[in-house]
């Protein structure tokens, strides 16, 4: 079988057979049978016209209700996400004329494969111009296109804009289809749920599939059980399902996350499971860091540990969220926790502690802390010397740090508490006994301070 001279006589990937050994008659029968099935599916699909497409009609009702009953003043903007470019084009073709005729509003479609389209007259219809006219305030359109007065109110898009775009002028987002990975839902919602939004309320609407997801998952589990029995009854030298075990866990994880997103009102930053969803919501910060490192790489690499800064909150909108306190950035150096720990920055930890020792946000809420951090730093390039003078007087030039050490202990206690909680949960999970040893007795000595800005 491994003779290279036989390559042209073999077919198959993992299991190779000789072409001469194939049952050509049966093979042809199977192909004809498959063709009949595909022809039937195509005929049934063609019966679904826009007038009979219940999902499209339901979307029209959602759009009409949003336009006629805005949730923030007269804001009629609506963002519709689809997984596929063909679906986006289909929606635009069947909605843009109706939207303009019925409500006098402009709509547009943006995909990663085709040129954008819109009913709004523009000198140049491209990706950036469409987004700028959809969210003119956040994109600062007035500086670039002062002559433009009209706006795009309905935007249909694929995941090509699910990351790195500020579209917070919009207050209403529709997921026309749900991706297997629930992270996509969070990424999409992050386009409008952003600091700087002038909307008091933001609405997320999901179109869930009618077919129960468990039906497929149960099928996978049945196959997995059969393969396990096969492995037990064989020599045991080769685990047949070992290579696919991660895939099985991933499907089960996705099922649980989708059920949570569908049935519960939850904190999107605190979703349980073996994969931290916050890993996929920090793209904006990664890009900021990447751009900063281009110019200041050497300074960052040579920066000592324990850096601190002091600032004040000048954003009135965040006065209820930002309280006097410290944001500790810590690194765990000993007895490193398992990758199951819900921390997107592991082994680094961010904890926001108030002056009275209350933990406002811990390492589970990484994105929230970074958003507040960014707001505090935004536009500030000069040191506020009066704050530092007050600090040095209070701490006797940094010699009396007892108050701040107490806050540090509170931060570490919160981290350790979360770790201990995870350990207890791991007791009920097979294969996690190692974490009981590696995480036990985690203490203040197991962390080093990277930085600790306060406000």
Coordinates of C-alpha atoms in Angstrom, one line a residue:
X1 CA 0.0 0.0 0.0
X2 CA 2.9 2.4 0.7
X3 CA 4.5 1.8 -2.7
X4 CA 4.6 5.1 -4.5
X5 CA 4.1 3.3 -7.8
X6 CA 0.6 2.3 -6.6
X7 CA -0.6 5.9 -5.9
X8 CA -2.6 6.2 -9.2
X9 CA -4.3 2.8 -8.5
X10 CA -5.5 3.8 -4.9
X11 CA -8.3 6.1 -3.7
X12 CA -9.1 7.4 -0.3
X13 CA -7.4 9.3 2.5
X14 CA -7.1 7.5 5.8
X15 CA -8.6 4.2 4.4
X16 CA -7.1 3.5 1.0
X17 CA -8.5 0.9 -1.4
X18 CA -7.7 -0.2 -4.9
X19 CA -9.8 1.3 -7.6
X20 CA -10.2 -2.1 -9.2
X21 CA -11.8 -3.4 -6.0
X22 CA -14.6 -0.8 -6.1
X23 CA -18.2 -1.9 -6.8
X24 CA -18.8 0.4 -9.8
X25 CA -22.4 -0.7 -10.2
X26 CA -23.3 0.0 -6.6
X27 CA -21.3 3.2 -6.7
X28 CA -23.2 4.5 -9.7
X29 CA -26.5 3.6 -8.0
X30 CA -25.6 5.5 -4.9
X31 CA -24.6 8.6 -7.0
X32 CA -27.9 8.5 -8.8
X33 CA -29.8 8.2 -5.5
X34 CA -27.8 11.2 -4.1
X35 CA -28.7 13.2 -7.3
X36 CA -32.4 12.4 -6.7
X37 CA -32.2 13.7 -3.1
X38 CA -30.4 16.9 -4.1
X39 CA -33.0 17.5 -6.9
X40 CA -35.8 17.2 -4.3
X41 CA -34.1 19.5 -1.9
X42 CA -33.6 22.1 -4.7
X43 CA -37.2 21.8 -5.7
X44 CA -38.4 22.4 -2.1
X45 CA -36.0 25.3 -1.7
X46 CA -37.3 27.0 -4.8
X47 CA -40.8 27.0 -3.3
X48 CA -39.6 29.4 -0.6
X49 CA -40.1 32.8 -2.2
X50 CA -39.8 36.2 -0.3
X51 CA -43.6 36.3 0.0
X52 CA -43.6 32.9 1.7
X53 CA -40.4 33.3 3.7
X54 CA -41.7 33.5 7.3
X55 CA -38.3 34.4 8.7
X56 CA -38.0 37.4 6.4
X57 CA -41.6 38.4 7.2
X58 CA -40.8 38.2 10.9
X59 CA -37.7 40.4 10.3
X60 CA -39.9 43.0 8.6
X61 CA -42.1 43.1 11.7
X62 CA -39.1 43.7 13.9
X63 CA -37.9 46.5 11.6
X64 CA -41.3 48.1 11.5
X65 CA -41.8 47.9 15.2
X66 CA -38.3 49.4 15.8
X67 CA -38.9 52.3 13.4
X68 CA -42.4 53.1 14.7
X69 CA -41.4 52.6 18.4
X70 CA -37.8 53.8 18.9
X71 CA -36.3 52.9 22.3
X72 CA -34.1 56.1 22.4
X73 CA -35.8 59.3 21.3
X74 CA -36.1 59.3 17.5
X75 CA -33.2 56.9 17.0
X76 CA -34.3 54.5 14.2
X77 CA -31.0 52.9 13.5
X78 CA -30.9 49.1 13.3
X79 CA -28.0 46.7 12.6
X80 CA -28.7 43.3 11.1
X81 CA -26.0 40.6 11.2
X82 CA -26.0 37.4 9.1
X83 CA -23.4 34.6 8.9
X84 CA -23.3 34.4 5.1
X85 CA -22.8 37.0 2.3
X86 CA -25.6 35.4 0.2
X87 CA -28.0 35.9 3.1
X88 CA -27.0 39.5 3.5
X89 CA -27.5 40.2 -0.2
X90 CA -30.9 38.4 -0.1
X91 CA -32.1 40.5 2.8
X92 CA -30.9 43.8 1.1
X93 CA -32.6 42.9 -2.2
X94 CA -35.9 42.2 -0.5
X95 CA -35.8 45.0 2.1
X96 CA -34.2 48.2 0.8
X97 CA -37.0 49.3 -1.5
X98 CA -39.7 48.4 1.1
X99 CA -37.8 50.4 3.8
X100 CA -37.4 53.5 1.6
X101 CA -40.9 53.4 0.3
X102 CA -42.6 52.7 3.6
X103 CA -40.4 54.8 6.0
X104 CA -38.3 57.0 3.8
X105 CA -35.1 55.6 5.4
X106 CA -31.9 54.6 3.7
X107 CA -30.4 51.1 4.0
X108 CA -27.1 49.5 3.1
X109 CA -25.4 46.1 2.9
X110 CA -21.7 45.3 3.7
X111 CA -20.0 41.9 3.2
X112 CA -16.4 40.8 3.0
X113 CA -16.8 39.5 -0.5
X114 CA -18.8 42.0 -2.5
X115 CA -18.8 45.8 -3.0
X116 CA -21.1 47.6 -0.5
X117 CA -24.5 48.8 -1.7
X118 CA -26.8 51.6 -0.3
X119 CA -29.8 53.6 -1.2
X120 CA -28.0 56.8 0.1
X121 CA -26.4 58.8 -2.7
X122 CA -22.7 59.2 -2.0
X123 CA -19.7 60.2 -4.1
X124 CA -18.0 57.0 -3.4
X125 CA -19.7 53.9 -2.0
X126 CA -17.1 51.9 -0.2
X127 CA -16.7 50.0 3.1
X128 CA -15.6 52.9 5.3
X129 CA -18.0 55.5 3.8
X130 CA -21.0 53.2 4.4
X131 CA -20.1 52.7 8.0
X132 CA -19.4 56.4 8.5
X133 CA -22.8 57.3 7.2
X134 CA -24.4 54.7 9.4
X135 CA -22.7 55.9 12.6
X136 CA -21.8 59.5 11.8
X137 CA -21.3 60.6 15.4
X138 CA -18.9 57.9 16.6
X139 CA -17.1 58.0 13.2
X140 CA -16.9 61.8 13.3
X141 CA -18.3 62.2 9.9
X142 CA -18.7 66.0 10.2
X143 CA -14.9 66.4 10.0
X144 CA -14.6 64.4 6.8
X145 CA -17.9 64.8 5.0
X146 CA -19.4 68.1 6.3
X147 CA -21.7 68.3 3.2
X148 CA -23.5 65.0 4.1
X149 CA -26.8 65.5 5.9
X150 CA -28.7 62.3 5.3
X151 CA -27.8 59.0 7.1
X152 CA -28.1 55.3 6.7
X153 CA -30.5 53.9 9.3
X154 CA -30.6 50.2 8.4
X155 CA -27.3 48.3 7.9
X156 CA -27.2 44.6 6.9
X157 CA -23.7 43.0 7.4
X158 CA -21.7 39.9 7.8
X159 CA -19.1 39.3 10.5
X160 CA -16.6 41.3 8.5
X161 CA -17.6 44.2 10.7
X162 CA -18.0 42.2 14.0
X163 CA -14.6 43.4 15.3
X164 CA -12.9 46.7 15.7
X165 CA -15.8 49.0 14.5
X166 CA -17.4 51.8 16.6
X167 CA -21.1 51.8 15.6
X168 CA -22.6 53.0 18.9
X169 CA -24.9 55.5 17.2
X170 CA -27.1 52.4 16.7
X171 CA -29.1 51.1 19.6
X172 CA -30.7 48.0 18.1
X173 CA -29.0 44.9 16.8
X174 CA -30.5 41.8 15.2
X175 CA -28.8 38.4 14.8
X176 CA -30.7 37.1 11.8
X177 CA -28.9 33.8 12.2
X178 CA -27.0 32.3 15.2
X179 CA -23.5 31.1 14.7
X180 CA -22.4 27.9 16.4
X181 CA -19.9 29.8 18.4
X182 CA -21.6 32.1 20.9
X183 CA -18.5 34.4 20.9
X184 CA -19.7 35.7 17.6
X185 CA -22.9 37.0 19.3
X186 CA -20.9 38.9 21.8
X187 CA -18.5 40.3 19.2
X188 CA -21.5 41.5 17.2
X189 CA -23.2 43.1 20.2
X190 CA -20.0 44.8 21.1
X191 CA -20.3 47.0 18.0
X192 CA -23.1 49.0 19.6
X193 CA -22.6 48.2 23.3
X194 CA -19.6 50.5 23.7
X195 CA -18.4 53.4 25.9
X196 CA -19.4 56.6 24.3
X197 CA -22.9 55.5 23.3
X198 CA -25.4 58.3 23.7
X199 CA -28.3 55.7 24.0
X200 CA -29.8 55.0 27.3
X201 CA -31.0 51.6 26.3
X202 CA -29.6 49.0 23.8
X203 CA -31.5 46.1 22.5
X204 CA -30.3 42.7 21.2
X205 CA -32.6 40.5 19.2
X206 CA -31.7 36.9 18.2
X207 CA -33.5 34.7 15.6
X208 CA -33.1 31.2 17.1
X209 CA -33.3 28.1 14.8
X210 CA -36.4 26.0 15.2
X211 CA -34.5 22.7 15.0
X212 CA -33.4 21.6 18.5
X213 CA -29.7 21.7 18.9
X214 CA -29.7 18.7 21.3
X215 CA -30.8 16.4 18.5
X216 CA -27.4 16.7 16.9
X217 CA -25.5 16.7 20.1
X218 CA -27.2 13.5 21.3
X219 CA -26.2 11.9 18.0
X220 CA -22.6 12.8 18.6
X221 CA -22.8 11.4 22.1
X222 CA -24.2 8.1 20.9
X223 CA -21.4 7.8 18.4
X224 CA -18.9 8.7 21.1
X225 CA -20.3 5.9 23.4
X226 CA -20.2 3.3 20.6
X227 CA -16.6 4.2 19.9
X228 CA -15.7 4.0 23.6
X229 CA -17.2 0.5 23.7
X230 CA -15.2 -0.4 20.6
X231 CA -12.0 0.9 22.2
X232 CA -12.6 -1.0 25.5
X233 CA -13.2 -4.2 23.7
X234 CA -10.1 -3.9 21.5
X235 CA -6.4 -4.0 22.5
X236 CA -6.5 -0.6 24.1
X237 CA -3.3 0.4 22.5
X238 CA -5.0 3.0 20.3
X239 CA -7.8 5.2 21.5
X240 CA -10.0 5.7 18.5
X241 CA -11.8 8.8 19.8
X242 CA -8.8 10.5 21.5
X243 CA -8.1 12.7 18.4
X244 CA -11.7 13.9 18.4
X245 CA -12.3 14.3 22.1
X246 CA -11.7 18.0 22.0
X247 CA -14.2 18.4 19.3
X248 CA -16.8 16.6 21.4
X249 CA -16.2 18.8 24.3
X250 CA -16.3 21.9 22.1
X251 CA -19.7 20.9 20.8
X252 CA -21.0 20.3 24.3
X253 CA -19.6 23.6 25.5
X254 CA -21.2 25.5 22.6
X255 CA -24.5 23.9 23.3
X256 CA -24.4 25.0 26.9
X257 CA -23.4 28.5 26.0
X258 CA -26.1 28.9 23.4
X259 CA -28.7 27.6 25.9
X260 CA -27.5 30.2 28.4
X261 CA -27.6 33.0 25.9
X262 CA -31.1 32.0 24.8
X263 CA -32.8 31.3 28.1
X264 CA -31.0 33.5 30.7
X265 CA -30.3 37.2 31.2
X266 CA -26.6 36.9 32.0
X267 CA -23.4 38.9 32.3
X268 CA -21.7 38.2 29.0
X269 CA -18.3 38.6 30.6
X270 CA -19.1 35.9 33.2
X271 CA -20.2 32.9 31.1
X272 CA -19.2 29.5 32.6
X273 CA -17.4 26.8 30.6
X274 CA -14.0 25.6 29.8
X275 CA -13.3 28.4 27.3
X276 CA -13.2 32.0 28.4
X277 CA -15.4 34.0 26.0
X278 CA -13.5 37.2 27.0
X279 CA -10.6 35.9 25.1
X280 CA -12.5 37.0 22.0
X281 CA -13.7 40.4 23.1
X282 CA -10.4 42.2 23.7
X283 CA -9.5 42.8 20.0
X284 CA -9.8 46.6 20.3
X285 CA -7.3 46.6 23.2
X286 CA -4.9 44.3 21.4
X287 CA -4.9 46.6 18.4
X288 CA -4.2 49.6 20.7
X289 CA -1.3 47.7 22.3
X290 CA 0.0 46.6 18.9
X291 CA 0.0 50.2 17.6
X292 CA 1.5 51.5 20.8
X293 CA 4.3 48.9 20.7
X294 CA 5.3 50.0 17.2
X295 CA 6.6 53.3 18.6
X296 CA 7.4 52.5 22.3
X297 CA 8.5 48.8 22.3
X298 CA 11.8 49.5 23.9
X299 CA 10.3 51.6 26.7
X300 CA 7.7 49.0 27.5
X301 CA 10.2 46.1 27.6
X302 CA 12.6 48.1 29.9
X303 CA 9.8 49.3 32.2
X304 CA 10.2 48.1 35.8
X305 CA 7.6 46.2 37.7
X306 CA 5.4 48.1 40.2
X307 CA 4.7 51.1 38.0
X308 CA 1.8 53.3 39.3
X309 CA -0.1 56.3 38.1
X310 CA -2.7 58.6 39.6
X311 CA -5.6 60.3 37.7
X312 CA -9.1 61.6 38.2
X313 CA -12.3 60.7 36.3
X314 CA -13.4 63.5 34.1
X315 CA -16.1 61.6 32.4
X316 CA -19.5 62.5 33.9
X317 CA -21.2 59.5 32.3
X318 CA -19.1 57.1 34.2
X319 CA -19.2 58.8 37.6
X320 CA -21.5 56.0 38.9
X321 CA -19.1 53.3 37.7
X322 CA -15.7 54.7 38.5
X323 CA -15.1 55.1 42.3
X324 CA -12.0 56.2 44.1
X325 CA -9.8 53.2 44.3
X326 CA -7.0 51.2 42.6
X327 CA -6.9 48.9 39.6
X328 CA -4.2 46.2 40.4
X329 CA -2.5 44.4 37.6
X330 CA -1.0 41.2 39.2
X331 CA 0.9 38.2 37.8
X332 CA 0.7 34.8 39.4
X333 CA 4.2 33.4 39.6
X334 CA 3.8 30.2 41.6
X335 CA 1.4 27.3 41.5
X336 CA -0.1 28.5 38.2
X337 CA -3.8 27.8 37.9
X338 CA -5.4 25.5 35.3
X339 CA -6.4 26.8 31.9
X340 CA -10.0 26.2 33.0
X341 CA -9.8 29.3 35.1
X342 CA -12.1 32.0 33.7
X343 CA -9.4 34.6 33.1
X344 CA -8.7 35.9 29.6
X345 CA -5.3 37.3 30.7
X346 CA -4.0 34.4 32.7
X347 CA -1.5 34.3 34.4
X348 CA -2.2 38.1 34.8
X349 CA -5.1 39.4 36.9
X350 CA -6.9 42.7 36.9
X351 CA -8.8 43.7 40.0
X352 CA -10.6 47.0 40.7
X353 CA -10.7 47.7 44.5
X354 CA -12.4 50.7 46.1
X355 CA -10.8 52.7 48.9
X356 CA -13.0 50.9 51.4
X357 CA -11.7 47.5 50.3
X358 CA -14.8 46.6 48.2
X359 CA -14.0 44.8 45.0
X360 CA -15.9 46.5 42.2
X361 CA -14.7 44.3 39.4
X362 CA -12.4 41.2 39.4
X363 CA -10.5 39.3 36.8
X364 CA -13.7 37.8 35.4
X365 CA -14.7 41.2 34.2
X366 CA -11.5 42.0 32.2
X367 CA -13.2 43.9 29.4
X368 CA -15.1 46.1 31.8
X369 CA -12.0 47.0 33.7
X370 CA -10.1 47.8 30.5
X371 CA -13.0 49.9 29.2
X372 CA -12.9 52.0 32.4
X373 CA -9.1 52.1 32.2
X374 CA -9.2 53.4 28.7
X375 CA -11.7 56.1 29.7
X376 CA -9.5 57.2 32.5
X377 CA -6.5 57.5 30.2
X378 CA -8.1 58.9 27.1
X379 CA -6.5 62.1 25.9
X380 CA -4.2 62.3 29.0
X381 CA -0.5 62.7 28.1
X382 CA 0.7 64.9 30.9
X383 CA 1.4 64.0 34.6
X384 CA -1.0 65.5 37.1
X385 CA 1.7 66.6 39.6
X386 CA -0.7 67.9 42.2
X387 CA -2.1 64.4 42.7
X388 CA 1.4 63.0 43.1
X389 CA 2.4 65.7 45.6
X390 CA -0.7 64.8 47.7
X391 CA 0.1 61.1 47.4
X392 CA 3.7 61.5 48.6
X393 CA 2.6 63.7 51.5
X394 CA 0.1 61.1 52.5
X395 CA 2.5 58.2 52.3
X396 CA 5.6 60.0 53.5
X397 CA 7.3 59.7 50.2
X398 CA 6.2 56.1 49.7
X399 CA 7.4 54.8 53.0
X400 CA 4.0 54.4 54.6
X401 CA 2.0 52.2 52.2
X402 CA 0.0 50.3 54.8
X403 CA -3.4 51.4 53.4
X404 CA -2.5 50.3 49.9
X405 CA -1.1 47.0 51.0
X406 CA -4.4 46.3 52.7
X407 CA -6.2 47.0 49.4
X408 CA -3.7 44.7 47.6
X409 CA -4.5 41.9 50.1
X410 CA -8.2 42.4 49.4
X411 CA -7.5 42.0 45.7
X412 CA -5.5 38.8 46.2
X413 CA -8.2 37.5 48.5
X414 CA -10.8 37.9 45.8
X415 CA -8.6 36.2 43.2
X416 CA -7.9 33.3 45.6
X417 CA -11.6 33.0 46.4
X418 CA -12.4 32.6 42.8
X419 CA -9.7 30.0 42.3
X420 CA -10.9 28.0 45.4
X421 CA -14.4 28.1 44.0
X422 CA -13.2 26.8 40.7
X423 CA -11.2 24.0 42.5
X424 CA -14.4 22.9 44.3
X425 CA -16.2 22.8 40.9
X426 CA -13.3 20.8 39.5
X427 CA -13.8 18.1 42.1
X428 CA -16.9 17.0 40.1
X429 CA -15.0 17.0 36.8
X430 CA -12.9 14.0 35.7
X431 CA -9.3 14.7 34.8
X432 CA -9.0 17.9 37.0
X433 CA -7.4 16.3 40.1
X434 CA -4.0 17.9 39.3
X435 CA -5.5 21.4 39.8
X436 CA -6.3 20.5 43.4
X437 CA -2.6 20.1 44.0
X438 CA -1.3 23.0 42.0
X439 CA -3.8 25.6 43.2
X440 CA -4.0 24.8 46.9
X441 CA -2.9 27.4 49.5
X442 CA -2.5 30.2 46.9
X443 CA -1.5 33.4 48.8
X444 CA -0.2 36.9 48.4
X445 CA 3.4 35.6 48.0
X446 CA 2.3 33.9 44.7
X447 CA 1.7 37.2 43.0
X448 CA 3.9 40.1 41.8
X449 CA 2.7 43.6 41.1
X450 CA 2.9 44.7 37.5
X451 CA 1.2 48.1 37.9
X452 CA -1.4 49.8 40.1
X453 CA -3.0 53.0 38.8
X454 CA -5.6 54.6 41.0
X455 CA -8.2 57.3 40.7

